[in-house]
CSV table of C-alpha atoms in Angstrom, one decimal:
chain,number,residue,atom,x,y,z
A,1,UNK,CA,-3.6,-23.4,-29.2
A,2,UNK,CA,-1.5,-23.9,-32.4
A,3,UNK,CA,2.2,-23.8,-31.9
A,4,UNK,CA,2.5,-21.0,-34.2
A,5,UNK,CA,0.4,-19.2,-31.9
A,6,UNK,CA,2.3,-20.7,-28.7
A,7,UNK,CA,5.6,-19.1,-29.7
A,8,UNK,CA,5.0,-15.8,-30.1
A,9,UNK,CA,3.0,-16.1,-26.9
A,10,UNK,CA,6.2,-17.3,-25.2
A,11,UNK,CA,8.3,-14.4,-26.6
A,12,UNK,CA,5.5,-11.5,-25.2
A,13,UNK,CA,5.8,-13.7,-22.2
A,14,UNK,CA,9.6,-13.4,-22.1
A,15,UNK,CA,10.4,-10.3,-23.5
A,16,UNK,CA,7.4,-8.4,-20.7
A,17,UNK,CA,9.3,-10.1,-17.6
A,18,UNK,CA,12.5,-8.7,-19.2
A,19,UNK,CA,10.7,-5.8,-19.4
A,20,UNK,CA,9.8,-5.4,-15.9
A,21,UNK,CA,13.1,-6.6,-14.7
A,22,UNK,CA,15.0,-4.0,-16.6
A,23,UNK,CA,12.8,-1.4,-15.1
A,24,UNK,CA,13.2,-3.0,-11.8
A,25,UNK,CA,17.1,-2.0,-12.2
A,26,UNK,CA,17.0,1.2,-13.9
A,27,UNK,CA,14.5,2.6,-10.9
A,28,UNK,CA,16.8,1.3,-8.6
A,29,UNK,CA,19.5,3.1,-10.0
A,30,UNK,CA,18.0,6.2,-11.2
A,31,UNK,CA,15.4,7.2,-9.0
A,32,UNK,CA,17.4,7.5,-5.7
A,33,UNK,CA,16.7,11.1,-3.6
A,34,UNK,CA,18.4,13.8,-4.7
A,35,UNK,CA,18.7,15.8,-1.2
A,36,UNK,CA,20.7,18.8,-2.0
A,37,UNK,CA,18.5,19.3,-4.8
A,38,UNK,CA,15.3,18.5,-2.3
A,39,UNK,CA,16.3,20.3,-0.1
A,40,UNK,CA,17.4,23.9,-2.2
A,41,UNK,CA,13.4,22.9,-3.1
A,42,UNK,CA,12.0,23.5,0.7
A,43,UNK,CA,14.8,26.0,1.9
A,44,UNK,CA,15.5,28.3,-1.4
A,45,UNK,CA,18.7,30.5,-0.9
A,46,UNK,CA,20.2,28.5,2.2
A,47,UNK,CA,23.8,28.1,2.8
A,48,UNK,CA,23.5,24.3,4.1
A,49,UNK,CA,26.6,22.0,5.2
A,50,UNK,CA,26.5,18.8,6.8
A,51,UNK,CA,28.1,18.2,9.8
A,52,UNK,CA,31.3,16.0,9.3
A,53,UNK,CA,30.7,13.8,12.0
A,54,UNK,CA,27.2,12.7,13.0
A,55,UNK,CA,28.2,10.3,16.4
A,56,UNK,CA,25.6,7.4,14.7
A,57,UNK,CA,22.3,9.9,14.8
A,58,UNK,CA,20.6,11.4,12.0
A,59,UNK,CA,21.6,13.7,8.8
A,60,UNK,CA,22.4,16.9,11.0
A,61,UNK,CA,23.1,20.3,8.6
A,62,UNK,CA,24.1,23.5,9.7
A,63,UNK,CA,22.6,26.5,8.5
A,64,UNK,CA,26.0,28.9,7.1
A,65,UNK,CA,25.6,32.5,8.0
A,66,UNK,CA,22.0,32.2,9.6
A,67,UNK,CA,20.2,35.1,10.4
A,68,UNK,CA,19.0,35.8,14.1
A,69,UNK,CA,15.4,34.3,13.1
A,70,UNK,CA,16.4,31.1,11.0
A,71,UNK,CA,17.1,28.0,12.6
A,72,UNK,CA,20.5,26.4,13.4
A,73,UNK,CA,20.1,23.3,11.9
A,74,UNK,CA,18.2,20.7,9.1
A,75,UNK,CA,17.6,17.3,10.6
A,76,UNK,CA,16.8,14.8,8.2
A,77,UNK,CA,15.1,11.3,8.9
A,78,UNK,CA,12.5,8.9,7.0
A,79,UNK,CA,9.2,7.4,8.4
A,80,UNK,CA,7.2,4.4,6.1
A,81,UNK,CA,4.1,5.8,5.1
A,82,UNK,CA,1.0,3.6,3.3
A,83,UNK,CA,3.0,3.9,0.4
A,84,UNK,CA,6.8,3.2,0.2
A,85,UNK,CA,9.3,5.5,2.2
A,86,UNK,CA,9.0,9.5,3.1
A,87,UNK,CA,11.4,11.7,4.2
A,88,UNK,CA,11.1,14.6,6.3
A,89,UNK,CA,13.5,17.7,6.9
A,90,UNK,CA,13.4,19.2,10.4
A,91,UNK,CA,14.3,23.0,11.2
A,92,UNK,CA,15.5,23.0,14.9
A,93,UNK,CA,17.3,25.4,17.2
A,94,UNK,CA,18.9,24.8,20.9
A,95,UNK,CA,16.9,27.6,23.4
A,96,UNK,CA,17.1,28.1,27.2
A,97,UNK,CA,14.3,25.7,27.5
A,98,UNK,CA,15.9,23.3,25.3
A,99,UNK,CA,16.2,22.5,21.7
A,100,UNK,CA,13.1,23.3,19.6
A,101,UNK,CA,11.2,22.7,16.4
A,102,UNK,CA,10.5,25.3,13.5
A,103,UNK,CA,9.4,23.5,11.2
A,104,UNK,CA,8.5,20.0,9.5
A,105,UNK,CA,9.0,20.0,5.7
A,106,UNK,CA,8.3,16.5,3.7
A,107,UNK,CA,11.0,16.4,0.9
A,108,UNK,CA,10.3,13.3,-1.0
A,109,UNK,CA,7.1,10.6,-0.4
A,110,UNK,CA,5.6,7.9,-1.8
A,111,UNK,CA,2.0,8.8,-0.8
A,112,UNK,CA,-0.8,9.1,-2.9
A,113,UNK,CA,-0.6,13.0,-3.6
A,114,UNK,CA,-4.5,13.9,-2.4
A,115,UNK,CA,-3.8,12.6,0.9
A,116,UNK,CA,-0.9,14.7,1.2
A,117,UNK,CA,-2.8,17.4,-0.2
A,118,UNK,CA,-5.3,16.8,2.5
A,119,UNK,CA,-2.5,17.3,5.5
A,120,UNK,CA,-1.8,20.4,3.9
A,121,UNK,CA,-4.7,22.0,3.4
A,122,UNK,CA,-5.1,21.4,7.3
A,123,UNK,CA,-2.6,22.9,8.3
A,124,UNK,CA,-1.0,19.7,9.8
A,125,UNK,CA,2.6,20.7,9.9
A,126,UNK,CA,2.3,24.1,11.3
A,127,UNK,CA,1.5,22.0,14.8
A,128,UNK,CA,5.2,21.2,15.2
A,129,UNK,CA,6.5,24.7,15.1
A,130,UNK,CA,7.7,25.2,18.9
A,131,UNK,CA,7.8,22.2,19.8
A,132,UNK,CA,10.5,20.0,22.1
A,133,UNK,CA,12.9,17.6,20.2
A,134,UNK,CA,11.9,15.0,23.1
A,135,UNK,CA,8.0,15.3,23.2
A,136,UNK,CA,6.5,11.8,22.1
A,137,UNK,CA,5.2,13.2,18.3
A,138,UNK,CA,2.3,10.6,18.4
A,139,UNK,CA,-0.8,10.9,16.7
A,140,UNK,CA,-3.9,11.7,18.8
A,141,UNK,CA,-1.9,12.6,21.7
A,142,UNK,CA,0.4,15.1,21.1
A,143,UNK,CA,-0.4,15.3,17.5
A,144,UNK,CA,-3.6,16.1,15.9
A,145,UNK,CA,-4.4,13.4,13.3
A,146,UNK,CA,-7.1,14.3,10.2
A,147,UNK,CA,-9.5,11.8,9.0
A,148,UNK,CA,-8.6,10.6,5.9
A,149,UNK,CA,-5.0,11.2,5.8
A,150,UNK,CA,-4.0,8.7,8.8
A,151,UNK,CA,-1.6,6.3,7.6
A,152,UNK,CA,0.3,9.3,6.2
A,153,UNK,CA,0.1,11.6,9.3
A,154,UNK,CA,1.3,8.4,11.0
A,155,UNK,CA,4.3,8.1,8.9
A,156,UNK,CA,5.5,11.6,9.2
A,157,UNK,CA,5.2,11.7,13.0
A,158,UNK,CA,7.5,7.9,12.7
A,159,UNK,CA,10.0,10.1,11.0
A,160,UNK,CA,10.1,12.4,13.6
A,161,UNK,CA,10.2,10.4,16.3
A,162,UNK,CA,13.3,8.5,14.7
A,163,UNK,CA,15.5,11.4,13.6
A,164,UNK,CA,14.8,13.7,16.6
A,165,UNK,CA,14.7,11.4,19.2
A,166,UNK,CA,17.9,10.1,17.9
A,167,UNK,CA,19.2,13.1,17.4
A,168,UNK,CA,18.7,14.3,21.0
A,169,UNK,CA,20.6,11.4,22.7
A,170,UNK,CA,23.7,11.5,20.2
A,171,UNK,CA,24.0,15.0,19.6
A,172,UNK,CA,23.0,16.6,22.5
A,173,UNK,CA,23.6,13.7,24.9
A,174,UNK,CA,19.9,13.4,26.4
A,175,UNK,CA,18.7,10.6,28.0
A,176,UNK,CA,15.3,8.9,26.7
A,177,UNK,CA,12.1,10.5,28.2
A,178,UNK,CA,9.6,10.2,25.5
A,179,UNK,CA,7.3,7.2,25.2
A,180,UNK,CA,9.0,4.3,23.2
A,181,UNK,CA,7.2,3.2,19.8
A,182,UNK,CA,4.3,1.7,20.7
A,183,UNK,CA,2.1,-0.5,19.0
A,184,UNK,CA,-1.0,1.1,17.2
A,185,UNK,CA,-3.7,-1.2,17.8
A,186,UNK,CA,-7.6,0.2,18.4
A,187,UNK,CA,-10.8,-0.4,17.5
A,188,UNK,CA,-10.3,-0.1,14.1
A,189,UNK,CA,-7.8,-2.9,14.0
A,190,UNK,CA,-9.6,-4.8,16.0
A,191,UNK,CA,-12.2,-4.3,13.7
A,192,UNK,CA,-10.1,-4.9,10.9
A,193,UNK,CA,-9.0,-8.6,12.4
A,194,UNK,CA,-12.4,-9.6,12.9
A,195,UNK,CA,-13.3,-9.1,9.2
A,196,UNK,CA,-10.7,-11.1,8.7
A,197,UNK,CA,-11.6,-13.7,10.6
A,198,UNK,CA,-15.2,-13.6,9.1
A,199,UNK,CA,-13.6,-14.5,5.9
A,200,UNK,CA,-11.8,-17.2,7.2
A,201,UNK,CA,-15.2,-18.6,8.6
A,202,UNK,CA,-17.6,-18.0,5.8
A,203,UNK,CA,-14.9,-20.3,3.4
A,204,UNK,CA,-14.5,-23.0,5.6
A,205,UNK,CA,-17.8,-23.2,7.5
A,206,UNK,CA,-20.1,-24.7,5.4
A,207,UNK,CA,-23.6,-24.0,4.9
A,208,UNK,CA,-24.8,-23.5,8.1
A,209,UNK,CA,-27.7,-20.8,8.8
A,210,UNK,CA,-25.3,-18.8,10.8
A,211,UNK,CA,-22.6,-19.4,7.9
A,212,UNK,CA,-25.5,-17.9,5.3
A,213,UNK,CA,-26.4,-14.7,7.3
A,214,UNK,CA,-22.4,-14.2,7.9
A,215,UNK,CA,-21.5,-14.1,4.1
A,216,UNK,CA,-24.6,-12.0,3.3
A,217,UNK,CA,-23.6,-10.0,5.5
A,218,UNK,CA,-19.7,-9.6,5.3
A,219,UNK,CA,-19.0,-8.2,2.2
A,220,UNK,CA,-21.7,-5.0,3.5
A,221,UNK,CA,-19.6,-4.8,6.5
A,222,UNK,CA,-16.3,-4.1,4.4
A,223,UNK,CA,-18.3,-2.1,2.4
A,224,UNK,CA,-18.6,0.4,5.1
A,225,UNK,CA,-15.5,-0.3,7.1
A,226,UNK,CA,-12.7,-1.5,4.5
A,227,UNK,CA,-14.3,0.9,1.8
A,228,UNK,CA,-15.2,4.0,3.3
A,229,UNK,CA,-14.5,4.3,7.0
A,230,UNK,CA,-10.7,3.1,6.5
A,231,UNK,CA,-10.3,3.5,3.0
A,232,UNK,CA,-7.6,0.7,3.4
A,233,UNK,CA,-8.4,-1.4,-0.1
A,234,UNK,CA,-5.8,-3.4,-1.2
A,235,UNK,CA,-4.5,-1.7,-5.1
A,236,UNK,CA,-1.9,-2.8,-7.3
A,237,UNK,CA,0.3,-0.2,-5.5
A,238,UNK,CA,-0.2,-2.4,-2.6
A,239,UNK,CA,1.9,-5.3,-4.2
A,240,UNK,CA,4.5,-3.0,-6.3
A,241,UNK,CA,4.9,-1.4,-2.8
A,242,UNK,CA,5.9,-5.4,-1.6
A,243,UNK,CA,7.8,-5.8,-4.9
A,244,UNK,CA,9.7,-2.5,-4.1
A,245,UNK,CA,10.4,-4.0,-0.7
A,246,UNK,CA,8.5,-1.2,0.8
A,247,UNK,CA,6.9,-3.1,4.1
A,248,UNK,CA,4.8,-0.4,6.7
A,249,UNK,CA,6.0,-0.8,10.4
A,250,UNK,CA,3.8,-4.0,11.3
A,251,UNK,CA,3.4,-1.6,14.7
A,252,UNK,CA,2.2,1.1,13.2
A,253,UNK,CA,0.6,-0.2,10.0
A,254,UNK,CA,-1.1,-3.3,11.6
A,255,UNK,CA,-4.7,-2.8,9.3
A,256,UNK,CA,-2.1,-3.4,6.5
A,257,UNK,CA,-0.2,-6.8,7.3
A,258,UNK,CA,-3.9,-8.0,8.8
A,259,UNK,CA,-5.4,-7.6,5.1
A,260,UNK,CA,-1.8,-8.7,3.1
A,261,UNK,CA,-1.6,-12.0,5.9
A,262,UNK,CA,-5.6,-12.8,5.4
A,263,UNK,CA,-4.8,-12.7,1.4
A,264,UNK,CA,-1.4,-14.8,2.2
A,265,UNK,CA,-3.0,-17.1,4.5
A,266,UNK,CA,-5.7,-17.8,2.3
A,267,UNK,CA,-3.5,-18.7,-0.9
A,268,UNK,CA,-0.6,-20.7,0.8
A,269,UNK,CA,-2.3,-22.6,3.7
A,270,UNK,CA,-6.0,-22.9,2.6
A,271,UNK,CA,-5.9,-22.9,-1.5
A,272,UNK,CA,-8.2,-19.9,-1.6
A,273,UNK,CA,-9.3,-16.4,-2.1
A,274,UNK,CA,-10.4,-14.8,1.0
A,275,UNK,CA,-10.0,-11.0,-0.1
A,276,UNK,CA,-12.4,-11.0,-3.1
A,277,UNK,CA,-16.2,-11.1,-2.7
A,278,UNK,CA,-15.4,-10.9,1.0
A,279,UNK,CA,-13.4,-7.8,2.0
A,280,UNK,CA,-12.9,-6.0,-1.2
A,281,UNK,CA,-15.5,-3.2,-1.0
A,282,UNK,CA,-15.5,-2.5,-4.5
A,283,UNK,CA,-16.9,-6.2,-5.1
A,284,UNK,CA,-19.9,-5.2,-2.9
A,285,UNK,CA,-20.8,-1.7,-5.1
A,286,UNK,CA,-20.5,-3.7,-7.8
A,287,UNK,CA,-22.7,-6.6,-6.3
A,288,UNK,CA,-25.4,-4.3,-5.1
A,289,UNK,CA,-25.6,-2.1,-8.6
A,290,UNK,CA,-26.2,-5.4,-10.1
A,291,UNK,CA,-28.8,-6.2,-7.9
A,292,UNK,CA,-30.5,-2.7,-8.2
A,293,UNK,CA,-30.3,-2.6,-12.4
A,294,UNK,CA,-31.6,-6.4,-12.3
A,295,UNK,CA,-30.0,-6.3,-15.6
A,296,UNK,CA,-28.0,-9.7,-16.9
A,297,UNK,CA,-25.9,-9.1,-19.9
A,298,UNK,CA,-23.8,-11.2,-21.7
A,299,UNK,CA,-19.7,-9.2,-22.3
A,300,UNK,CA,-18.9,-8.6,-25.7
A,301,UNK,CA,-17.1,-12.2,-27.1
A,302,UNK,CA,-14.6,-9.7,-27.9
A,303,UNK,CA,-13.5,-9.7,-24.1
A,304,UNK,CA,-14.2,-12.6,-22.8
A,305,UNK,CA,-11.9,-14.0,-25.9
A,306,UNK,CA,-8.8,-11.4,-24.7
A,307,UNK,CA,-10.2,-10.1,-21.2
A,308,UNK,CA,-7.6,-12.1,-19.1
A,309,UNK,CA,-4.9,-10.3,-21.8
A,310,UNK,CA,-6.1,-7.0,-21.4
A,311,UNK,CA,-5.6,-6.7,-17.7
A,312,UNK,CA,-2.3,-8.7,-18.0
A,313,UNK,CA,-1.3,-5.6,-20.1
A,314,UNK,CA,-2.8,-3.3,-17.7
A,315,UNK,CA,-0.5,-4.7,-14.9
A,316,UNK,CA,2.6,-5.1,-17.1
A,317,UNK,CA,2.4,-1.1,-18.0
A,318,UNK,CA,1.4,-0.6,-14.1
A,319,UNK,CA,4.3,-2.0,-12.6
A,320,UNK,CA,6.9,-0.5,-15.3
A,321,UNK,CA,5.6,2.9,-14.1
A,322,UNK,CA,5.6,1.5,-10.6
A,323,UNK,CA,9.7,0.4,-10.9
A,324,UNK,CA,10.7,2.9,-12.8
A,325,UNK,CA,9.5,5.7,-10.5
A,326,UNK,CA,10.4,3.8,-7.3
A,327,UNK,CA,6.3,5.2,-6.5
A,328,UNK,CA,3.5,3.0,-6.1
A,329,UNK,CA,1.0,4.8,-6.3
A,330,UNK,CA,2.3,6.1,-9.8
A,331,UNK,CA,1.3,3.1,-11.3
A,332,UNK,CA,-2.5,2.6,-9.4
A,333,UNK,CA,-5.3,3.3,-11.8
A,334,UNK,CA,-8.1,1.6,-10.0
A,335,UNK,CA,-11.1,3.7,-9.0
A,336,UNK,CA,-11.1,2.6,-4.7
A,337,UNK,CA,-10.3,6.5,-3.8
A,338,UNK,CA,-12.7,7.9,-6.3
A,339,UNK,CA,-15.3,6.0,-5.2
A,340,UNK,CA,-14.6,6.0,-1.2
A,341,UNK,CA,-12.5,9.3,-0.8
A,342,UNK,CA,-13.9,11.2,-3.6
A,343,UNK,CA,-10.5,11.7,-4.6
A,344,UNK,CA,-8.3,10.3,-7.5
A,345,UNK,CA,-5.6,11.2,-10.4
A,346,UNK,CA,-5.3,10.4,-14.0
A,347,UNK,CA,-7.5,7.3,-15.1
A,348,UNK,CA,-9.5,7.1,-11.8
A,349,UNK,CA,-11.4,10.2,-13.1
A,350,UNK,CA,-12.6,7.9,-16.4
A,351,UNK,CA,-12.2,4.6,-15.2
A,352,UNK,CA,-14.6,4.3,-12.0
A,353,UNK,CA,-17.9,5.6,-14.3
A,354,UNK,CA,-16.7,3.7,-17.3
A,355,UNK,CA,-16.3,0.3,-14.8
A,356,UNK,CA,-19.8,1.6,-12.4
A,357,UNK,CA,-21.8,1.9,-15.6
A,358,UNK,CA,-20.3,-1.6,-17.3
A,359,UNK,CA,-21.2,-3.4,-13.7
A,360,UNK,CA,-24.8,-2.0,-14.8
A,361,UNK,CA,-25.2,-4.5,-17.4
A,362,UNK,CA,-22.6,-7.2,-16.6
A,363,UNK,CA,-22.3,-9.1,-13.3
A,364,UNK,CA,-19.0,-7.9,-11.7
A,365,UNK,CA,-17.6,-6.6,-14.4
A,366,UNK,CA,-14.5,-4.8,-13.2
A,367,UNK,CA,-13.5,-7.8,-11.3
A,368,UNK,CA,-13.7,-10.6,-14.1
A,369,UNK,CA,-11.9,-8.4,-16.9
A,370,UNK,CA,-10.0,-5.3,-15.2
A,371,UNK,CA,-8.8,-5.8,-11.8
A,372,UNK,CA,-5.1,-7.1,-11.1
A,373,UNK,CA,-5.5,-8.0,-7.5
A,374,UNK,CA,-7.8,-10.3,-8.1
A,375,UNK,CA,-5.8,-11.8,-11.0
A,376,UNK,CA,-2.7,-11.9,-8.9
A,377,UNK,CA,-4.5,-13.2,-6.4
A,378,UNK,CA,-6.7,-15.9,-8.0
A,379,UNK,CA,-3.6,-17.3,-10.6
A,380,UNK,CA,-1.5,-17.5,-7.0
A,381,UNK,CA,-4.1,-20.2,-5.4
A,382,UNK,CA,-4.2,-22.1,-9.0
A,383,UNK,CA,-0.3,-22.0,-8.9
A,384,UNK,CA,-0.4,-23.2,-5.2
A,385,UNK,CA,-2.9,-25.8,-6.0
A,386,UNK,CA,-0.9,-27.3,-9.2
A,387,UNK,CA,2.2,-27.6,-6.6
A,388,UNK,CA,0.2,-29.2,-4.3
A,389,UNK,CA,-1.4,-31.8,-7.0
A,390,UNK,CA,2.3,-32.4,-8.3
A,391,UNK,CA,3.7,-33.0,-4.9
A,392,UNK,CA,0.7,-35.5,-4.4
A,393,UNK,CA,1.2,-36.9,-7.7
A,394,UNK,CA,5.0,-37.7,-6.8
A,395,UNK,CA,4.2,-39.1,-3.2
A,396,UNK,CA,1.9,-41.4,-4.4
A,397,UNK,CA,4.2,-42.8,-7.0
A,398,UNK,CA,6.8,-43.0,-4.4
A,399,UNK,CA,4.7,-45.1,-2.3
A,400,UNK,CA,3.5,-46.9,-5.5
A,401,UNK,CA,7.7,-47.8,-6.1
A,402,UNK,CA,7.8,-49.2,-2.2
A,403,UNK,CA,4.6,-51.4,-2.5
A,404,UNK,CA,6.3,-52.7,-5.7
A,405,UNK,CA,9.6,-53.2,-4.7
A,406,UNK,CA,7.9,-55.0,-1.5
A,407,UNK,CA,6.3,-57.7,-3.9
């Protein structure tokens, strides 16, 4: 590369992280909730004030000049959901048998809207009408869960736990009789870990017979399980959801810090990528469409020339919509809940039959010129690896110096 070509490479360089820095700031700043305004949104023509002193518990507001069938009071309180921070607004009202629940309304999120959609449609928050402010609020046992819509379910009921539980020992001076968080770990994580561990094994066992059927047969498994039993693929909402600082309760989102530590341990301790071509499901559609079409194209010189550009863009104009709405999944446009939830917004619609038919004709062809975890993923081991060569380089002309000096 000429150096009339390397400087204004260096300014685009410069001027996106700028970019992304300033947009960092001015989501930060701008894009905090708005709860009067979120809350005239789920309770239209109510008279709500805050109580003046809260004794340490939750957002408690009183309901001015109820009527004998409205609720006393609006508790506030915030669960972690798969995508960032949710809050939740809780219509309760002390009875003879104790204070009750009206209703659950969720004011703000950072879910993927189908999901939420989903929750709706069934009905999921009409389930808390009636019931005690000290009941445990877990999923599958005293709350009904929905396929699909999990990790979201899971984050509302976090949100209830936190604000009403709280509520009840500093308001109303209750001591604790619910179950205390507990740690969400079943089959499915278990299954989770073991995928994980397969990857581990098929990169640094060799090519042992065992070793061969396991990496045939691994990246089928997450095909199934990753892809469309869990639905749990790692997007680039995943890490602006990191950037954001937006980390799920390791108890209650454990699926999520198995697949984030398998990609960490992979890059930092072992110099290599253990989520693509092992765990990401899409990487299997797109290996067994190959196979099926037989077809063995050659890209366009066009993008293999300005492929690695393209999806640099791609992620640049993702994570600007990502920090500037403070939403990750504002800023996802790959086609993982088309294609395993049948559900999607915006470019998913165009983007997962554009990249389904391209994959046709070119081997892998959304993950060599499209996808940004793989990018991120892939330029983090060589990043790791030209630290580790420098740090090699400089301890062996240290020890060069001392065998010197020792002559």
């Amino acid at each position: 590369m000429s150096k009339r070509q390397q400087i204004p490479s260096s300014l685009i360089s410069l001027a996106a992280w700028l970019s992304l820095a300033l947009a960092f700031v001015v989501g930060q700043l701008g894009n905090q909730p708005d709860y009067p305004a979120l809350l005239a949104k789920s309770f239209p023509g109510a008279q709500l004030v805050e109580q003046a002193d809260n004794n340490g518990g939750p957002v408690v507001l009183e309901w001015v000049n109820r009527q004998q069938d409205q609720p006393q009071v609006v508790i506030l309180g915030e669960g972690q959901g798969y995508g960032g921070p949710l809050q939740v607004a809780v219509t309760a009202s002390r009875t003879e048998e104790g204070a009750r629940v009206h209703g659950v309304h969720l004011i703000d999120h950072r879910e993927t809207p189908p999901y939420v959609e989903r929750l709706v449609k069934k009905q999921f928050f009409r389930q808390f009408a009636g019931a005690s402010v000290t009941d445990d609020f877990l999923l599958d046992t005293d709350i009904d869960s929905f396929s699909g819509a999990t990790v979201t379910a899971r984050g509302i009921s976090q949100a209830l736990r936190g604000s009403l539980h709280l509520g009840a020992v500093k308001h109303l001076g209750l001591e604790p009789s619910w179950t205390l968080d507990p740690w969400v770990f079943g089959w499915e994580e278990a299954g989770m870990l073991l995928l994980a561990l397969g990857a581990v094994a098929v990169s640094v066992g060799g090519r042992s017979k065992p070793m061969s059927w396991l990496k045939t047969a691994l990246p089928l498994v997450s095909l199934l399980f990753v892809g469309f039993y869990t639905n749990a693929s790692i997007s680039i909402g995943s890490l602006g959801s990191i950037l954001l600082g937006y980390l799920p309760s390791i108890k209650q989102h454990p699926i999520w810090w198995i697949l984030m530590g398998t990609i960490v341990l992979g890059v930092v301790f072992m110099g290599r990528n253990l989520y693509c071509n092992k765990l990401c499901p899409y990487a299997a559609v797109q290996s067994l469409l190959h196979k099926i079409t037989g077809i063995n194209m050659k890209a366009p010189r066009w993008l293999n020339k300005h492929g690695r550009g393209l999806v640099l863009g791609m992620i640049w104009a993702s994570l600007m919509l990502i920090f500037l709405s403070r939403h990750p999944s504002m800023g996802a446009y790959e086609p993982f809940s088309m294609m395993f939830a049948l559900e999607g917004v915006g470019l998913q619609w165009y983007i997962l039959p554009l990249s389904l038919f391209g994959t046709c004709f070119v081997p892998d062809f959304w993950c060599r010129y499209f996808c940004p975890v793989g990018l991120t993923i892939n330029e983090s081991v060589k990043l790791r690896r030209k630290w580790v060569n420098r740090l090699s380089q400089r301890r062996q002309a240290g020890q060069s110096i001392v065998v010197q000096t020792k002559e």
